[in-house]
Amino acid sequence: MAIAEDKVLDARGLLCPMPVVKAGKEIATLEPGQVLKILATDRGSVADVPAWAEDTGNELLEWHEQDGIFVYYVRRGEEE
Amino acid sequence: MSETGTIESVGLTEEAVRQIVREELGRAERRDPATKKAAIIASKGTLDFAYPPLILATTAAATGMETHVFFTFYGLNIVHREFESKLKVSPVGNPAMPTPVPMPNLVTVVPGMGPLATSMMKSRFDRKHVASIAELLDTARELGVHLVACQMTMEVFGYEPDDLIEGVELGGAAAFLSEARRAHLTLFI
């Protein structure tokens, strides 16, 4: 099932901590309920993005790997 | 009467009660302001030790934590205006450091090895697209991380506030402890 995103963050080629730092900045520009799609190549992001989403009250809707690129869909939460 | 009997008498199973307790604890934890605060001490002044406090501080700030980093002793190098030239790595006494060819650690004291190791590490970081110290400092300030320089060690090293990068506050042990006692996350690096 395809998830419609409101914004895309291209974090490919970036290493820890920048994918999460940039994701934090980008999701702050969205309204609660809107979805940020994140593209990353950092293998650590598999642990970092879900942890970041949980700690910030945002919801990781789905993630998958495709051709070495990790794709995340995070919905901005209501908190804060 | 057993406890289970009491719970059942109000129409709740033990599992339902456990679920309620878990949810309430989760809510209480999320409300605890100390889970949203980080206090980090950066005490080392080498390139390899400049990264961990800045990486953790920017990540903490990006996850919505109020973040304080206290730079003390050699850690002041990280927020010195000349951090680019001050932050180096030394292969001396550091057998864990990767070298292009295997060599006894004694060789690392040869003049020129320090600068060589520093430029090797910088280019290695650059090649892998690791954020630079300058980029991490900019990000930290942009995210509102409190960068605090230890006043006492500044005196000892003869640093003036103008010797430090923009946006650094001054403070002492009491200022750090005042933040740290209200933070679950405290680190000494």
PDB file of C-alpha atoms in Angstrom:
ATOM      1  CA  MET A   1       0.000   0.000   0.000  1.00  0.00           C
ATOM      2  CA  ALA A   2       1.448   3.328  -1.004  1.00  0.00           C
ATOM      3  CA  ILE A   3       1.524   6.054   1.609  1.00  0.00           C
ATOM      4  CA  ALA A   4       1.138   9.600   0.379  1.00  0.00           C
ATOM      5  CA  GLU A   5       3.818  11.887   1.761  1.00  0.00           C
ATOM      6  CA  ASP A   6       3.572  15.635   2.269  1.00  0.00           C
ATOM      7  CA  LYS A   7       7.306  16.198   2.160  1.00  0.00           C
ATOM      8  CA  VAL A   8      10.439  14.245   1.244  1.00  0.00           C
ATOM      9  CA  LEU A   9      13.763  14.420   3.081  1.00  0.00           C
ATOM     10  CA  ASP A  10      16.673  13.160   1.037  1.00  0.00           C
ATOM     11  CA  ALA A  11      19.245  12.095   3.631  1.00  0.00           C
ATOM     12  CA  ARG A  12      21.079   9.736   1.302  1.00  0.00           C
ATOM     13  CA  GLY A  13      24.835   9.750   1.798  1.00  0.00           C
ATOM     14  CA  LEU A  14      24.561  11.264   5.286  1.00  0.00           C
ATOM     15  CA  LEU A  15      25.779   9.473   8.388  1.00  0.00           C
ATOM     16  CA  CYS A  16      24.802   9.632  12.056  1.00  0.00           C
ATOM     17  CA  PRO A  17      23.568  11.978  13.436  1.00  0.00           C
ATOM     18  CA  MET A  18      22.515  13.997  10.393  1.00  0.00           C
ATOM     19  CA  PRO A  19      19.578  11.895   9.078  1.00  0.00           C
ATOM     20  CA  VAL A  20      17.799  12.208  12.431  1.00  0.00           C
ATOM     21  CA  VAL A  21      18.842  15.833  12.957  1.00  0.00           C
ATOM     22  CA  LYS A  22      17.496  16.789   9.530  1.00  0.00           C
ATOM     23  CA  ALA A  23      14.360  14.701  10.054  1.00  0.00           C
ATOM     24  CA  GLY A  24      13.724  16.628  13.285  1.00  0.00           C
ATOM     25  CA  LYS A  25      14.018  19.919  11.431  1.00  0.00           C
ATOM     26  CA  GLU A  26      11.816  18.821   8.540  1.00  0.00           C
ATOM     27  CA  ILE A  27       8.999  17.317  10.573  1.00  0.00           C
ATOM     28  CA  ALA A  28       8.759  20.544  12.551  1.00  0.00           C
ATOM     29  CA  THR A  29       7.657  22.259   9.329  1.00  0.00           C
ATOM     30  CA  LEU A  30       4.706  19.877   8.935  1.00  0.00           C
ATOM     31  CA  GLU A  31       1.262  19.994  10.524  1.00  0.00           C
ATOM     32  CA  PRO A  32       0.194  17.181  12.884  1.00  0.00           C
ATOM     33  CA  GLY A  33      -1.077  14.297  10.771  1.00  0.00           C
ATOM     34  CA  GLN A  34       1.120  15.129   7.775  1.00  0.00           C
ATOM     35  CA  VAL A  35       3.674  12.591   6.585  1.00  0.00           C
ATOM     36  CA  LEU A  36       7.419  12.977   6.065  1.00  0.00           C
ATOM     37  CA  LYS A  37       9.128  10.516   3.753  1.00  0.00           C
ATOM     38  CA  ILE A  38      12.799   9.985   4.583  1.00  0.00           C
ATOM     39  CA  LEU A  39      15.375   8.477   2.226  1.00  0.00           C
ATOM     40  CA  ALA A  40      18.600   7.314   3.842  1.00  0.00           C
ATOM     41  CA  THR A  41      21.571   5.113   3.089  1.00  0.00           C
ATOM     42  CA  ASP A  42      22.941   5.055   6.658  1.00  0.00           C
ATOM     43  CA  ARG A  43      22.480   1.513   8.017  1.00  0.00           C
ATOM     44  CA  GLY A  44      22.288   2.932  11.516  1.00  0.00           C
ATOM     45  CA  SER A  45      19.098   4.721  10.520  1.00  0.00           C
ATOM     46  CA  VAL A  46      17.263   1.399  10.824  1.00  0.00           C
ATOM     47  CA  ALA A  47      17.669   1.722  14.595  1.00  0.00           C
ATOM     48  CA  ASP A  48      17.828   5.503  14.803  1.00  0.00           C
ATOM     49  CA  VAL A  49      14.752   6.580  12.857  1.00  0.00           C
ATOM     50  CA  PRO A  50      12.290   4.342  14.784  1.00  0.00           C
ATOM     51  CA  ALA A  51      13.850   5.430  18.116  1.00  0.00           C
ATOM     52  CA  TRP A  52      13.715   9.084  17.117  1.00  0.00           C
ATOM     53  CA  ALA A  53      10.089   8.767  15.964  1.00  0.00           C
ATOM     54  CA  GLU A  54       9.025   7.132  19.214  1.00  0.00           C
ATOM     55  CA  ASP A  55      10.862   9.619  21.411  1.00  0.00           C
ATOM     56  CA  THR A  56       9.378  12.602  19.615  1.00  0.00           C
ATOM     57  CA  GLY A  57       5.770  11.420  19.639  1.00  0.00           C
ATOM     58  CA  ASN A  58       5.720  10.907  15.883  1.00  0.00           C
ATOM     59  CA  GLU A  59       4.553   7.713  14.259  1.00  0.00           C
ATOM     60  CA  LEU A  60       6.654   5.526  11.985  1.00  0.00           C
ATOM     61  CA  LEU A  61       3.969   4.278   9.617  1.00  0.00           C
ATOM     62  CA  GLU A  62       6.129   2.024   7.485  1.00  0.00           C
ATOM     63  CA  TRP A  63       9.691   1.479   6.382  1.00  0.00           C
ATOM     64  CA  HIS A  64      11.445  -0.703   3.867  1.00  0.00           C
ATOM     65  CA  GLU A  65      14.738  -1.100   2.083  1.00  0.00           C
ATOM     66  CA  GLN A  66      14.915  -0.827  -1.655  1.00  0.00           C
ATOM     67  CA  ASP A  67      18.149  -1.107  -3.631  1.00  0.00           C
ATOM     68  CA  GLY A  68      20.244  -0.137  -0.616  1.00  0.00           C
ATOM     69  CA  ILE A  69      18.079   2.849   0.234  1.00  0.00           C
ATOM     70  CA  PHE A  70      16.068   2.919   3.426  1.00  0.00           C
ATOM     71  CA  VAL A  71      12.664   4.540   3.014  1.00  0.00           C
ATOM     72  CA  TYR A  72      10.700   5.708   6.051  1.00  0.00           C
ATOM     73  CA  TYR A  73       7.240   7.232   6.363  1.00  0.00           C
ATOM     74  CA  VAL A  74       6.761   9.188   9.574  1.00  0.00           C
ATOM     75  CA  ARG A  75       3.499  10.888  10.505  1.00  0.00           C
ATOM     76  CA  ARG A  76       3.824  13.971  12.654  1.00  0.00           C
ATOM     77  CA  GLY A  77       2.202  13.408  16.050  1.00  0.00           C
ATOM     78  CA  GLU A  78      -0.108  15.678  17.995  1.00  0.00           C
ATOM     79  CA  GLU A  79       2.264  16.177  20.916  1.00  0.00           C
ATOM     80  CA  GLU A  80       4.092  19.506  21.224  1.00  0.00           C
TER      81      GLU A  80
ATOM     82  CA  MET B   1      -9.790 -13.184  49.916  1.00  0.00           C
ATOM     83  CA  SER B   2      -7.111 -13.307  47.238  1.00  0.00           C
ATOM     84  CA  GLU B   3      -6.082 -10.215  45.286  1.00  0.00           C
ATOM     85  CA  THR B   4      -7.289 -11.795  42.085  1.00  0.00           C
ATOM     86  CA  GLY B   5     -10.729 -12.127  43.645  1.00  0.00           C
ATOM     87  CA  THR B   6     -10.730  -8.415  44.494  1.00  0.00           C
ATOM     88  CA  ILE B   7      -9.833  -7.412  40.945  1.00  0.00           C
ATOM     89  CA  GLU B   8     -12.450  -9.688  39.476  1.00  0.00           C
ATOM     90  CA  SER B   9     -15.064  -8.363  41.852  1.00  0.00           C
ATOM     91  CA  VAL B  10     -14.824  -4.984  40.101  1.00  0.00           C
ATOM     92  CA  GLY B  11     -14.947  -6.648  36.711  1.00  0.00           C
ATOM     93  CA  LEU B  12     -11.250  -6.443  35.738  1.00  0.00           C
ATOM     94  CA  THR B  13      -8.908  -9.270  34.866  1.00  0.00           C
ATOM     95  CA  GLU B  14      -5.362  -9.211  36.164  1.00  0.00           C
ATOM     96  CA  GLU B  15      -4.150  -8.624  32.610  1.00  0.00           C
ATOM     97  CA  ALA B  16      -6.460  -5.599  32.230  1.00  0.00           C
ATOM     98  CA  VAL B  17      -5.092  -4.094  35.444  1.00  0.00           C
ATOM     99  CA  ARG B  18      -1.517  -4.684  34.283  1.00  0.00           C
ATOM    100  CA  GLN B  19      -2.344  -2.967  31.012  1.00  0.00           C
ATOM    101  CA  ILE B  20      -3.745   0.067  32.854  1.00  0.00           C
ATOM    102  CA  VAL B  21      -0.639   0.263  35.046  1.00  0.00           C
ATOM    103  CA  ARG B  22       1.648   0.036  31.992  1.00  0.00           C
ATOM    104  CA  GLU B  23      -0.225   2.824  30.247  1.00  0.00           C
ATOM    105  CA  GLU B  24      -0.229   5.061  33.308  1.00  0.00           C
ATOM    106  CA  LEU B  25       3.496   4.528  33.852  1.00  0.00           C
ATOM    107  CA  GLY B  26       4.136   5.329  30.192  1.00  0.00           C
ATOM    108  CA  ARG B  27       2.123   8.537  30.501  1.00  0.00           C
ATOM    109  CA  ALA B  28       3.937   9.505  33.704  1.00  0.00           C
ATOM    110  CA  GLU B  29       7.307   8.901  32.055  1.00  0.00           C
ATOM    111  CA  ARG B  30       6.393  11.041  29.077  1.00  0.00           C
ATOM    112  CA  ARG B  31       5.347  13.838  31.442  1.00  0.00           C
ATOM    113  CA  ASP B  32       8.603  13.609  33.422  1.00  0.00           C
ATOM    114  CA  PRO B  33      10.593  16.697  32.377  1.00  0.00           C
ATOM    115  CA  ALA B  34      13.878  14.924  33.162  1.00  0.00           C
ATOM    116  CA  THR B  35      13.324  12.618  30.186  1.00  0.00           C
ATOM    117  CA  LYS B  36      13.523  15.712  27.990  1.00  0.00           C
ATOM    118  CA  LYS B  37      16.785  17.075  29.275  1.00  0.00           C
ATOM    119  CA  ALA B  38      20.432  16.195  28.603  1.00  0.00           C
ATOM    120  CA  ALA B  39      23.550  17.496  30.357  1.00  0.00           C
ATOM    121  CA  ILE B  40      26.870  16.518  28.828  1.00  0.00           C
ATOM    122  CA  ILE B  41      30.438  17.328  29.877  1.00  0.00           C
ATOM    123  CA  ALA B  42      33.023  17.570  27.091  1.00  0.00           C
ATOM    124  CA  SER B  43      36.450  17.355  28.735  1.00  0.00           C
ATOM    125  CA  LYS B  44      38.720  16.206  25.915  1.00  0.00           C
ATOM    126  CA  GLY B  45      40.315  18.368  23.245  1.00  0.00           C
ATOM    127  CA  THR B  46      41.154  15.984  20.452  1.00  0.00           C
ATOM    128  CA  LEU B  47      39.327  15.597  17.147  1.00  0.00           C
ATOM    129  CA  ASP B  48      38.121  12.089  17.966  1.00  0.00           C
ATOM    130  CA  PHE B  49      36.753  13.238  21.323  1.00  0.00           C
ATOM    131  CA  ALA B  50      35.100  16.338  19.844  1.00  0.00           C
ATOM    132  CA  TYR B  51      32.659  14.208  17.883  1.00  0.00           C
ATOM    133  CA  PRO B  52      30.798  12.215  20.573  1.00  0.00           C
ATOM    134  CA  PRO B  53      29.519  15.164  22.653  1.00  0.00           C
ATOM    135  CA  LEU B  54      28.477  17.113  19.537  1.00  0.00           C
ATOM    136  CA  ILE B  55      26.801  14.139  17.871  1.00  0.00           C
ATOM    137  CA  LEU B  56      24.865  13.279  21.017  1.00  0.00           C
ATOM    138  CA  ALA B  57      23.973  16.904  21.736  1.00  0.00           C
ATOM    139  CA  THR B  58      22.627  17.603  18.243  1.00  0.00           C
ATOM    140  CA  THR B  59      20.677  14.341  18.261  1.00  0.00           C
ATOM    141  CA  ALA B  60      19.256  15.052  21.727  1.00  0.00           C
ATOM    142  CA  ALA B  61      18.186  18.507  20.594  1.00  0.00           C
ATOM    143  CA  ALA B  62      16.676  17.059  17.419  1.00  0.00           C
ATOM    144  CA  THR B  63      14.554  14.746  19.556  1.00  0.00           C
ATOM    145  CA  GLY B  64      13.198  17.713  21.443  1.00  0.00           C
ATOM    146  CA  MET B  65      15.462  17.572  24.485  1.00  0.00           C
ATOM    147  CA  GLU B  66      16.727  20.679  26.227  1.00  0.00           C
ATOM    148  CA  THR B  67      20.447  20.073  25.852  1.00  0.00           C
ATOM    149  CA  HIS B  68      23.439  21.520  27.676  1.00  0.00           C
ATOM    150  CA  VAL B  69      27.069  20.799  26.866  1.00  0.00           C
ATOM    151  CA  PHE B  70      29.712  21.976  29.316  1.00  0.00           C
ATOM    152  CA  PHE B  71      33.159  22.382  27.852  1.00  0.00           C
ATOM    153  CA  THR B  72      35.869  22.080  30.443  1.00  0.00           C
ATOM    154  CA  PHE B  73      39.644  21.655  30.439  1.00  0.00           C
ATOM    155  CA  TYR B  74      40.797  20.514  26.979  1.00  0.00           C
ATOM    156  CA  GLY B  75      37.171  20.323  25.875  1.00  0.00           C
ATOM    157  CA  LEU B  76      37.378  24.120  25.512  1.00  0.00           C
ATOM    158  CA  ASN B  77      39.273  23.424  22.272  1.00  0.00           C
ATOM    159  CA  ILE B  78      35.974  22.369  20.704  1.00  0.00           C
ATOM    160  CA  VAL B  79      34.406  25.815  21.108  1.00  0.00           C
ATOM    161  CA  HIS B  80      37.610  27.808  20.573  1.00  0.00           C
ATOM    162  CA  ARG B  81      37.582  30.049  17.500  1.00  0.00           C
ATOM    163  CA  GLU B  82      40.586  28.112  16.231  1.00  0.00           C
ATOM    164  CA  PHE B  83      39.009  24.694  16.753  1.00  0.00           C
ATOM    165  CA  GLU B  84      39.912  23.700  13.192  1.00  0.00           C
ATOM    166  CA  SER B  85      43.625  23.844  13.994  1.00  0.00           C
ATOM    167  CA  LYS B  86      43.392  22.921  17.682  1.00  0.00           C
ATOM    168  CA  LEU B  87      41.478  19.660  17.280  1.00  0.00           C
ATOM    169  CA  LYS B  88      43.935  16.944  16.303  1.00  0.00           C
ATOM    170  CA  VAL B  89      44.350  13.250  16.759  1.00  0.00           C
ATOM    171  CA  SER B  90      47.485  11.689  18.119  1.00  0.00           C
ATOM    172  CA  PRO B  91      48.643   8.194  17.224  1.00  0.00           C
ATOM    173  CA  VAL B  92      51.016   8.274  20.221  1.00  0.00           C
ATOM    174  CA  GLY B  93      49.895   5.776  22.814  1.00  0.00           C
ATOM    175  CA  ASN B  94      46.865   4.961  20.704  1.00  0.00           C
ATOM    176  CA  PRO B  95      47.365   1.461  19.329  1.00  0.00           C
ATOM    177  CA  ALA B  96      43.685   1.334  18.276  1.00  0.00           C
ATOM    178  CA  MET B  97      44.228   3.955  15.621  1.00  0.00           C
ATOM    179  CA  PRO B  98      44.138   2.515  12.104  1.00  0.00           C
ATOM    180  CA  THR B  99      47.364   3.022  10.118  1.00  0.00           C
ATOM    181  CA  PRO B 100      47.894   2.462   6.390  1.00  0.00           C
ATOM    182  CA  VAL B 101      50.690   0.013   7.187  1.00  0.00           C
ATOM    183  CA  PRO B 102      51.231  -1.889  10.425  1.00  0.00           C
ATOM    184  CA  MET B 103      53.787  -0.121  12.601  1.00  0.00           C
ATOM    185  CA  PRO B 104      55.001  -0.351  16.170  1.00  0.00           C
ATOM    186  CA  ASN B 105      53.422   2.329  18.355  1.00  0.00           C
ATOM    187  CA  LEU B 106      56.914   3.625  19.188  1.00  0.00           C
ATOM    188  CA  VAL B 107      57.205   4.936  15.607  1.00  0.00           C
ATOM    189  CA  THR B 108      54.260   7.246  16.208  1.00  0.00           C
ATOM    190  CA  VAL B 109      56.491   9.676  18.142  1.00  0.00           C
ATOM    191  CA  VAL B 110      58.391  10.524  14.941  1.00  0.00           C
ATOM    192  CA  PRO B 111      57.849  14.231  14.064  1.00  0.00           C
ATOM    193  CA  GLY B 112      55.125  14.672  11.494  1.00  0.00           C
ATOM    194  CA  MET B 113      53.133  11.624  12.524  1.00  0.00           C
ATOM    195  CA  GLY B 114      50.597  13.664  14.500  1.00  0.00           C
ATOM    196  CA  PRO B 115      49.689  16.029  11.627  1.00  0.00           C
ATOM    197  CA  LEU B 116      49.647  13.056   9.263  1.00  0.00           C
ATOM    198  CA  ALA B 117      47.234  11.149  11.505  1.00  0.00           C
ATOM    199  CA  THR B 118      45.036  14.228  11.849  1.00  0.00           C
ATOM    200  CA  SER B 119      44.781  14.888   8.129  1.00  0.00           C
ATOM    201  CA  MET B 120      44.204  11.181   7.484  1.00  0.00           C
ATOM    202  CA  MET B 121      41.304  11.097   9.906  1.00  0.00           C
ATOM    203  CA  LYS B 122      39.813  14.304   8.513  1.00  0.00           C
ATOM    204  CA  SER B 123      39.945  13.041   4.950  1.00  0.00           C
ATOM    205  CA  ARG B 124      38.531   9.697   6.010  1.00  0.00           C
ATOM    206  CA  PHE B 125      35.587  11.448   7.713  1.00  0.00           C
ATOM    207  CA  ASP B 126      35.142  13.670   4.690  1.00  0.00           C
ATOM    208  CA  ARG B 127      35.139  10.752   2.280  1.00  0.00           C
ATOM    209  CA  LYS B 128      32.432   9.014   4.291  1.00  0.00           C
ATOM    210  CA  HIS B 129      30.409  12.245   4.439  1.00  0.00           C
ATOM    211  CA  VAL B 130      30.570  12.468   8.211  1.00  0.00           C
ATOM    212  CA  ALA B 131      29.497  15.932   9.337  1.00  0.00           C
ATOM    213  CA  SER B 132      32.418  18.235  10.131  1.00  0.00           C
ATOM    214  CA  ILE B 133      32.941  19.738  13.578  1.00  0.00           C
ATOM    215  CA  ALA B 134      32.009  23.134  12.111  1.00  0.00           C
ATOM    216  CA  GLU B 135      28.759  21.715  10.763  1.00  0.00           C
ATOM    217  CA  LEU B 136      27.922  20.047  14.083  1.00  0.00           C
ATOM    218  CA  LEU B 137      28.625  23.264  16.007  1.00  0.00           C
ATOM    219  CA  ASP B 138      26.397  25.231  13.623  1.00  0.00           C
ATOM    220  CA  THR B 139      23.660  22.618  13.927  1.00  0.00           C
ATOM    221  CA  ALA B 140      23.923  22.597  17.715  1.00  0.00           C
ATOM    222  CA  ARG B 141      23.511  26.365  17.881  1.00  0.00           C
ATOM    223  CA  GLU B 142      20.697  26.314  15.365  1.00  0.00           C
ATOM    224  CA  LEU B 143      18.834  23.710  17.473  1.00  0.00           C
ATOM    225  CA  GLY B 144      19.300  25.779  20.619  1.00  0.00           C
ATOM    226  CA  VAL B 145      21.847  23.556  22.367  1.00  0.00           C
ATOM    227  CA  HIS B 146      23.349  25.442  25.306  1.00  0.00           C
ATOM    228  CA  LEU B 147      27.105  25.502  24.792  1.00  0.00           C
ATOM    229  CA  VAL B 148      28.660  26.418  28.112  1.00  0.00           C
ATOM    230  CA  ALA B 149      32.358  27.069  28.653  1.00  0.00           C
ATOM    231  CA  CYS B 150      33.891  26.424  32.057  1.00  0.00           C
ATOM    232  CA  GLN B 151      34.973  29.806  33.407  1.00  0.00           C
ATOM    233  CA  MET B 152      37.638  28.383  35.723  1.00  0.00           C
ATOM    234  CA  THR B 153      39.538  26.469  33.017  1.00  0.00           C
ATOM    235  CA  MET B 154      39.251  29.474  30.702  1.00  0.00           C
ATOM    236  CA  GLU B 155      41.145  31.466  33.332  1.00  0.00           C
ATOM    237  CA  VAL B 156      43.744  28.719  33.659  1.00  0.00           C
ATOM    238  CA  PHE B 157      44.328  28.520  29.901  1.00  0.00           C
ATOM    239  CA  GLY B 158      44.188  32.309  29.520  1.00  0.00           C
ATOM    240  CA  TYR B 159      41.142  32.293  27.215  1.00  0.00           C
ATOM    241  CA  GLU B 160      38.905  35.328  26.940  1.00  0.00           C
ATOM    242  CA  PRO B 161      35.215  35.032  25.964  1.00  0.00           C
ATOM    243  CA  ASP B 162      36.174  36.526  22.585  1.00  0.00           C
ATOM    244  CA  ASP B 163      38.475  33.558  21.983  1.00  0.00           C
ATOM    245  CA  LEU B 164      35.404  31.327  21.777  1.00  0.00           C
ATOM    246  CA  ILE B 165      32.945  30.883  18.919  1.00  0.00           C
ATOM    247  CA  GLU B 166      29.728  32.912  18.920  1.00  0.00           C
ATOM    248  CA  GLY B 167      26.900  31.822  21.178  1.00  0.00           C
ATOM    249  CA  VAL B 168      28.884  30.199  23.986  1.00  0.00           C
ATOM    250  CA  GLU B 169      27.728  30.906  27.531  1.00  0.00           C
ATOM    251  CA  LEU B 170      29.978  30.870  30.589  1.00  0.00           C
ATOM    252  CA  GLY B 171      29.370  28.782  33.678  1.00  0.00           C
ATOM    253  CA  GLY B 172      30.801  26.670  36.441  1.00  0.00           C
ATOM    254  CA  ALA B 173      30.272  23.426  38.319  1.00  0.00           C
ATOM    255  CA  ALA B 174      27.149  24.672  40.086  1.00  0.00           C
ATOM    256  CA  ALA B 175      25.571  25.692  36.778  1.00  0.00           C
ATOM    257  CA  PHE B 176      26.246  22.237  35.336  1.00  0.00           C
ATOM    258  CA  LEU B 177      24.933  20.423  38.405  1.00  0.00           C
ATOM    259  CA  SER B 178      21.808  22.555  38.420  1.00  0.00           C
ATOM    260  CA  GLU B 179      20.986  21.266  34.932  1.00  0.00           C
ATOM    261  CA  ALA B 180      22.273  17.729  35.482  1.00  0.00           C
ATOM    262  CA  ARG B 181      20.186  17.106  38.597  1.00  0.00           C
ATOM    263  CA  ARG B 182      17.090  17.755  36.529  1.00  0.00           C
ATOM    264  CA  ALA B 183      18.193  15.523  33.652  1.00  0.00           C
ATOM    265  CA  HIS B 184      18.023  11.753  33.404  1.00  0.00           C
ATOM    266  CA  LEU B 185      20.684  11.869  30.726  1.00  0.00           C
ATOM    267  CA  THR B 186      24.083  13.006  31.973  1.00  0.00           C
ATOM    268  CA  LEU B 187      27.373  12.059  30.346  1.00  0.00           C
ATOM    269  CA  PHE B 188      31.016  12.770  31.018  1.00  0.00           C
ATOM    270  CA  ILE B 189      33.048  12.554  27.844  1.00  0.00           C
TER     271      ILE B 189
END
